[in-house]
Amino acid sequence: MTEAQAQFPDLKDRTVLITGGGSGIGAALVEGFAQQGAKVAFIDIAEEPSKALALRLSTQSAHPVVFYHADLRDVGAIRSTVAAVESDLGAIRVLVNNAAWDDRHDIDTTTEDYWDNSQAINLKQVFFVSQAAAPGMRAAGGGAIVNFSSIVFKMNPPQLSAYASAKAGVIGLTKSLAGRLGPENIRVNAILPGMVVTERQMELWLTEEGIAKTVERQCLKHVLKAEDMVGPTLFLASASSGSITAQTLIVDGGLL
Ligand SMILES: NC(=O)c1ccc[n+]([C@@H]2O[C@H](COP(=O)([O-])OP(=O)(O)OC[C@H]3O[C@@H](n4cnc5c(N)ncnc54)[C@H](O)[C@@H]3O)[C@@H](O)[C@H]2O)c1
């Protein structure tokens, strides 16, 4: 559905870090920021698609798009990777916390390890990536953090208690970080996507029938794609939203 993307001149030459940028929504965000002329770095655990994306975009962007391999569940790896991004590309002025893992599980069979692993990738790392990037942003005069939550926790999803808890937590974290970092000119907002049809979602969870049913419940009758998340993220990252912080933006086509 996305048509020509608006340009946000303040994003040109800005260092932007996107987590989980190797596929799905993250890959669309990497491409969207690269098209703004930003210096884009992304972290992912999936080596092959990430390398291919970085290679493809680097040939057509103003700056090389740089992939950093790391497992975001490892706080030490987060710290060393953020330090490497800063050393290679300069202070991170925009951080998009996009990585997640929306596995389904049942309450009766969920173990403590499963729960901890889900929180590690869906919530804990959002804090520790932000913590690692904040000093550089502060020293550079400010920045913007955009956290990806989800509308799903509002919908009583029976098989997603760990993921839904984490995604609700992302909103609490967004508001707390906004309060702490606002005086340092760092804005923190969250995006709550609705049903966004990506390759992984199609492979694992979605059916054509299910997609049609959800679109029927949307005010806007088109299927949401990863590219539809790019404009709202650019806006929240750019000076165009310079007085907006601690907010949540639902991007779901008006789901009823
Ligand atoms: N697709 C949707 O319908 C939808 C709906 C609501 C919210 N969201 C949110 O939007 C964001 C992106 O969604 P998506 O569907 O593109 O997700 P996805 O699962 O397709 O992609 C997430 C990315 O994170 C990476 N990743 C996973 N675990 C990692 C780890 N331990 N370390 C480093 N990287 C890791 C994956 O390799 C992948 O590239 C997520 O935060 C998700 O919760 C998506």
Coordinates of C-alpha atoms and ligand atoms in Angstrom, one line a residue:
M1 CA 0.0 0.0 0.0
T2 CA 2.9 2.3 0.8
E3 CA 3.5 4.9 -1.9
A4 CA 6.5 7.2 -2.4
Q5 CA 8.1 7.7 1.0
A6 CA 8.4 11.3 2.4
Q7 CA 11.9 12.6 3.0
F8 CA 13.0 13.7 6.4
P9 CA 16.2 15.8 5.8
D10 CA 17.4 15.6 9.4
L11 CA 17.8 11.8 9.1
K12 CA 20.4 12.2 6.3
D13 CA 23.8 11.1 7.5
R14 CA 22.4 10.2 11.0
T15 CA 23.6 7.0 12.6
V16 CA 20.6 4.7 13.0
L17 CA 20.6 1.3 14.7
I18 CA 17.8 -1.2 14.1
T19 CA 17.5 -4.4 16.0
G20 CA 16.2 -7.5 14.2
G21 CA 16.8 -5.8 10.8
G22 CA 17.5 -8.9 8.9
S23 CA 14.0 -9.8 7.9
G24 CA 10.3 -8.8 8.1
I25 CA 9.5 -5.4 9.3
G26 CA 13.1 -4.8 10.4
A27 CA 14.4 -5.3 6.9
A28 CA 11.8 -2.8 5.5
L29 CA 13.0 -0.3 8.2
V30 CA 16.6 -0.8 7.3
E31 CA 15.8 -0.1 3.6
G32 CA 13.6 2.9 4.6
F33 CA 16.3 4.6 6.7
A34 CA 18.9 3.8 4.0
Q35 CA 16.7 5.6 1.5
Q36 CA 16.8 8.7 3.8
G37 CA 20.6 8.8 3.4
A38 CA 21.1 7.7 7.0
K39 CA 24.1 5.6 8.2
V40 CA 22.2 2.4 9.0
A41 CA 23.5 -0.4 11.2
F42 CA 21.4 -3.4 12.1
I43 CA 21.7 -6.3 14.5
D44 CA 20.3 -9.8 13.8
I45 CA 20.9 -13.4 14.8
A46 CA 20.1 -14.7 11.3
E47 CA 23.3 -14.5 9.3
E48 CA 22.4 -15.3 5.7
P49 CA 19.4 -13.0 5.1
S50 CA 21.1 -10.2 7.0
K51 CA 24.3 -10.4 4.9
A52 CA 22.3 -10.5 1.7
L53 CA 20.3 -7.5 2.7
A54 CA 23.3 -5.4 3.7
L55 CA 25.0 -6.3 0.4
R56 CA 22.0 -5.4 -1.7
L57 CA 21.3 -2.1 0.0
S58 CA 25.0 -1.0 0.3
T59 CA 25.2 -0.9 -3.5
Q60 CA 22.3 1.5 -3.8
S61 CA 22.7 3.7 -0.7
A62 CA 24.6 6.8 0.2
H63 CA 26.4 4.9 3.0
P64 CA 27.2 1.3 3.4
V65 CA 24.5 -0.6 5.3
V66 CA 26.3 -2.5 8.1
F67 CA 25.1 -5.8 9.6
Y68 CA 26.3 -6.9 13.1
H69 CA 25.7 -10.4 14.1
A70 CA 24.7 -10.8 17.7
D71 CA 22.2 -12.7 19.9
L72 CA 20.3 -9.9 21.7
R73 CA 19.5 -12.3 24.6
D74 CA 23.2 -11.8 25.6
V75 CA 23.7 -8.5 27.4
G76 CA 27.5 -8.7 26.9
A77 CA 27.0 -9.1 23.2
I78 CA 24.6 -6.1 23.2
R79 CA 27.2 -3.9 24.9
S80 CA 30.1 -4.9 22.6
T81 CA 27.9 -4.6 19.5
V82 CA 26.6 -1.1 20.3
A83 CA 30.2 0.0 21.1
A84 CA 31.3 -1.4 17.7
V85 CA 28.5 0.5 15.9
E86 CA 29.5 3.7 17.7
S87 CA 33.1 3.2 16.8
D88 CA 32.4 2.4 13.1
L89 CA 29.6 4.9 12.4
G90 CA 29.5 7.4 15.2
A91 CA 27.0 8.1 18.0
I92 CA 23.7 6.4 17.5
R93 CA 21.1 9.1 17.1
V94 CA 18.1 6.9 16.3
L95 CA 17.5 3.4 17.8
V96 CA 14.7 1.2 16.6
N97 CA 14.1 -1.7 19.0
N98 CA 12.3 -4.0 16.5
A99 CA 13.6 -7.5 17.2
A100 CA 11.2 -10.0 18.8
W101 CA 10.1 -13.6 18.7
D102 CA 6.3 -14.3 18.6
D103 CA 6.3 -18.1 19.3
R104 CA 3.1 -19.7 20.4
H105 CA 2.9 -21.7 23.6
D106 CA 0.3 -23.1 26.0
I107 CA 0.0 -22.2 29.7
D108 CA 0.0 -25.9 30.7
T109 CA 3.4 -26.7 29.0
T110 CA 5.2 -23.5 29.5
T111 CA 8.5 -24.0 31.5
E112 CA 10.4 -21.4 33.5
D113 CA 13.2 -21.5 30.8
Y114 CA 10.7 -20.9 28.0
W115 CA 9.3 -17.9 29.9
D116 CA 12.7 -16.4 30.6
N117 CA 13.8 -16.9 27.0
S118 CA 10.7 -15.1 25.7
Q119 CA 11.3 -12.2 28.1
A120 CA 15.0 -12.0 27.1
I121 CA 14.2 -11.5 23.4
N122 CA 10.9 -9.6 23.7
L123 CA 11.5 -7.3 26.6
K124 CA 14.8 -7.5 28.5
Q125 CA 17.0 -6.6 25.5
V126 CA 14.9 -3.6 24.6
F127 CA 16.0 -2.1 27.9
F128 CA 19.7 -3.1 27.6
V129 CA 20.1 -1.9 24.0
S130 CA 18.5 1.4 25.0
Q131 CA 20.8 1.6 28.0
A132 CA 23.9 1.0 25.9
A133 CA 22.9 3.5 23.2
A134 CA 21.8 6.3 25.6
P135 CA 25.2 7.7 26.7
G136 CA 26.2 8.3 23.0
M137 CA 22.9 9.9 22.2
R138 CA 23.2 12.1 25.3
A139 CA 26.7 13.2 24.4
A140 CA 25.7 14.0 20.9
G141 CA 22.9 16.3 22.0
G142 CA 19.9 13.9 21.9
G143 CA 18.2 11.2 19.9
A144 CA 15.1 9.1 19.3
I145 CA 14.2 5.6 20.4
V146 CA 11.3 3.8 18.7
N147 CA 10.2 0.6 20.4
F148 CA 8.1 -2.0 18.6
S149 CA 5.2 -3.3 20.8
S150 CA 2.0 -4.9 19.4
I151 CA -1.7 -4.6 19.6
V152 CA -1.9 -8.3 20.4
F153 CA -1.8 -8.0 24.2
K154 CA -5.1 -6.1 24.0
M155 CA -6.8 -8.9 22.2
N156 CA -6.7 -11.7 24.9
P157 CA -4.5 -14.0 22.8
P158 CA -4.7 -17.5 24.4
Q159 CA -1.3 -18.9 23.1
L160 CA 0.9 -15.8 23.6
S161 CA 1.0 -15.1 27.3
A162 CA 4.8 -14.6 27.4
Y163 CA 5.0 -12.5 24.2
A164 CA 1.8 -10.5 25.1
S165 CA 3.2 -9.8 28.6
A166 CA 6.5 -8.6 27.1
K167 CA 4.8 -6.4 24.5
A168 CA 2.7 -4.8 27.2
G169 CA 5.9 -4.3 29.2
V170 CA 7.5 -2.6 26.2
I171 CA 4.9 0.2 26.6
G172 CA 5.7 0.6 30.3
L173 CA 9.4 0.6 29.5
T174 CA 8.8 3.2 26.7
K175 CA 7.1 5.6 29.2
S176 CA 9.7 5.1 31.9
L177 CA 12.6 5.6 29.5
A178 CA 10.9 8.7 28.1
G179 CA 10.6 10.1 31.6
R180 CA 14.3 9.4 32.4
L181 CA 15.8 10.5 29.1
G182 CA 13.5 13.4 28.1
P183 CA 15.6 16.0 30.0
E184 CA 18.6 14.8 27.9
N185 CA 16.6 15.5 24.7
I186 CA 16.1 11.8 24.0
R187 CA 12.5 10.9 22.9
V188 CA 11.1 7.5 23.4
N189 CA 7.9 6.3 21.7
A190 CA 6.3 3.0 20.8
I191 CA 4.6 1.6 17.7
L192 CA 1.9 -1.0 18.0
P193 CA 1.5 -2.8 14.7
G194 CA -1.7 -4.7 13.8
M195 CA -1.5 -7.8 11.5
V196 CA 1.5 -7.2 9.3
V197 CA 1.9 -9.9 6.7
T198 CA 5.6 -10.9 6.4
E199 CA 7.2 -14.1 5.0
R200 CA 7.7 -15.5 8.5
Q201 CA 4.1 -14.8 9.5
M202 CA 2.9 -16.5 6.4
E203 CA 5.1 -19.5 7.0
L204 CA 4.2 -20.0 10.6
W205 CA 0.9 -18.5 11.6
L206 CA -1.2 -16.8 8.9
T207 CA -3.6 -18.3 6.4
E208 CA -5.3 -16.6 3.4
E209 CA -8.6 -17.1 5.2
G210 CA -7.3 -15.6 8.5
I211 CA -5.9 -12.6 6.7
A212 CA -9.2 -12.0 4.9
K213 CA -11.1 -12.1 8.2
T214 CA -8.7 -9.6 9.8
V215 CA -8.8 -7.2 6.8
E216 CA -12.6 -7.4 7.0
R217 CA -12.3 -6.1 10.6
Q218 CA -10.0 -3.2 9.6
C219 CA -11.4 0.2 8.6
L220 CA -8.9 0.2 5.8
K221 CA -9.4 -2.8 3.5
H222 CA -5.8 -3.5 2.5
V223 CA -3.4 -6.0 3.8
L224 CA -0.7 -4.4 6.0
K225 CA 2.8 -5.0 4.8
A226 CA 6.2 -4.4 6.5
E227 CA 6.6 -1.3 4.3
D228 CA 3.6 0.2 6.0
M229 CA 5.5 0.4 9.3
V230 CA 8.3 2.5 7.7
G231 CA 6.6 6.0 7.4
P232 CA 5.4 6.0 11.1
T233 CA 8.8 4.9 12.3
L234 CA 10.6 7.6 10.2
F235 CA 8.2 10.2 11.6
L236 CA 8.9 9.2 15.2
A237 CA 12.6 9.1 14.5
S238 CA 12.8 12.5 12.9
A239 CA 12.7 16.1 14.1
S240 CA 9.1 16.2 12.6
S241 CA 8.0 14.6 15.9
G242 CA 10.4 16.6 18.0
S243 CA 7.8 17.4 20.8
I244 CA 6.4 13.8 20.9
T245 CA 7.6 11.4 23.5
A246 CA 6.2 8.7 25.8
Q247 CA 3.5 8.0 23.3
T248 CA 2.1 4.9 21.6
L249 CA 1.1 4.9 17.9
I250 CA -1.2 2.1 16.7
V251 CA -0.7 1.2 13.1
D252 CA -3.3 -1.5 12.4
G253 CA -5.5 -0.1 9.6
G254 CA -8.2 0.7 12.2
L255 CA -8.8 -2.8 13.5
L256 CA -12.2 -3.2 15.3
Ligands
LIG1 N1 4.3 -9.0 11.9 C1 3.3 -8.6 12.7 O1 2.1 -8.8 12.3 C2 3.5 -7.8 13.9 C3 2.4 -7.5 14.7 C4 2.6 -6.8 15.9 C5 3.9 -6.4 16.3 N2 4.9 -6.8 15.6 C6 6.3 -6.4 16.1 O2 7.0 -5.8 15.0 C7 8.4 -6.2 15.2 C8 8.9 -6.9 13.9 O3 8.0 -8.0 13.6 P1 8.3 -9.0 12.5 O4 7.0 -9.8 12.2 O5 9.1 -8.4 11.3 O6 9.3 -10.0 13.3 P2 10.2 -11.2 12.8 O7 10.0 -12.3 13.8 O8 9.8 -11.6 11.4 O9 11.6 -10.6 12.8 C9 12.3 -10.3 13.9 C10 13.8 -10.2 13.6 O10 14.4 -10.3 14.9 C11 15.5 -11.3 14.7 N3 15.8 -11.9 16.0 C12 15.0 -12.8 16.6 N4 15.7 -13.3 17.7 C13 16.8 -12.6 17.8 C14 17.9 -12.6 18.7 N5 17.9 -13.4 19.8 N6 19.0 -11.8 18.5 C15 19.0 -11.0 17.4 N7 18.0 -10.9 16.5 C16 16.9 -11.7 16.7 C17 15.0 -12.3 13.7 O11 16.1 -13.0 13.1 C18 14.3 -11.4 12.7 O12 15.1 -10.9 11.7 C19 8.5 -7.1 16.4 O13 8.8 -6.4 17.5 C20 7.0 -7.7 16.5 O14 6.7 -8.0 17.8 C21 4.8 -7.5 14.4

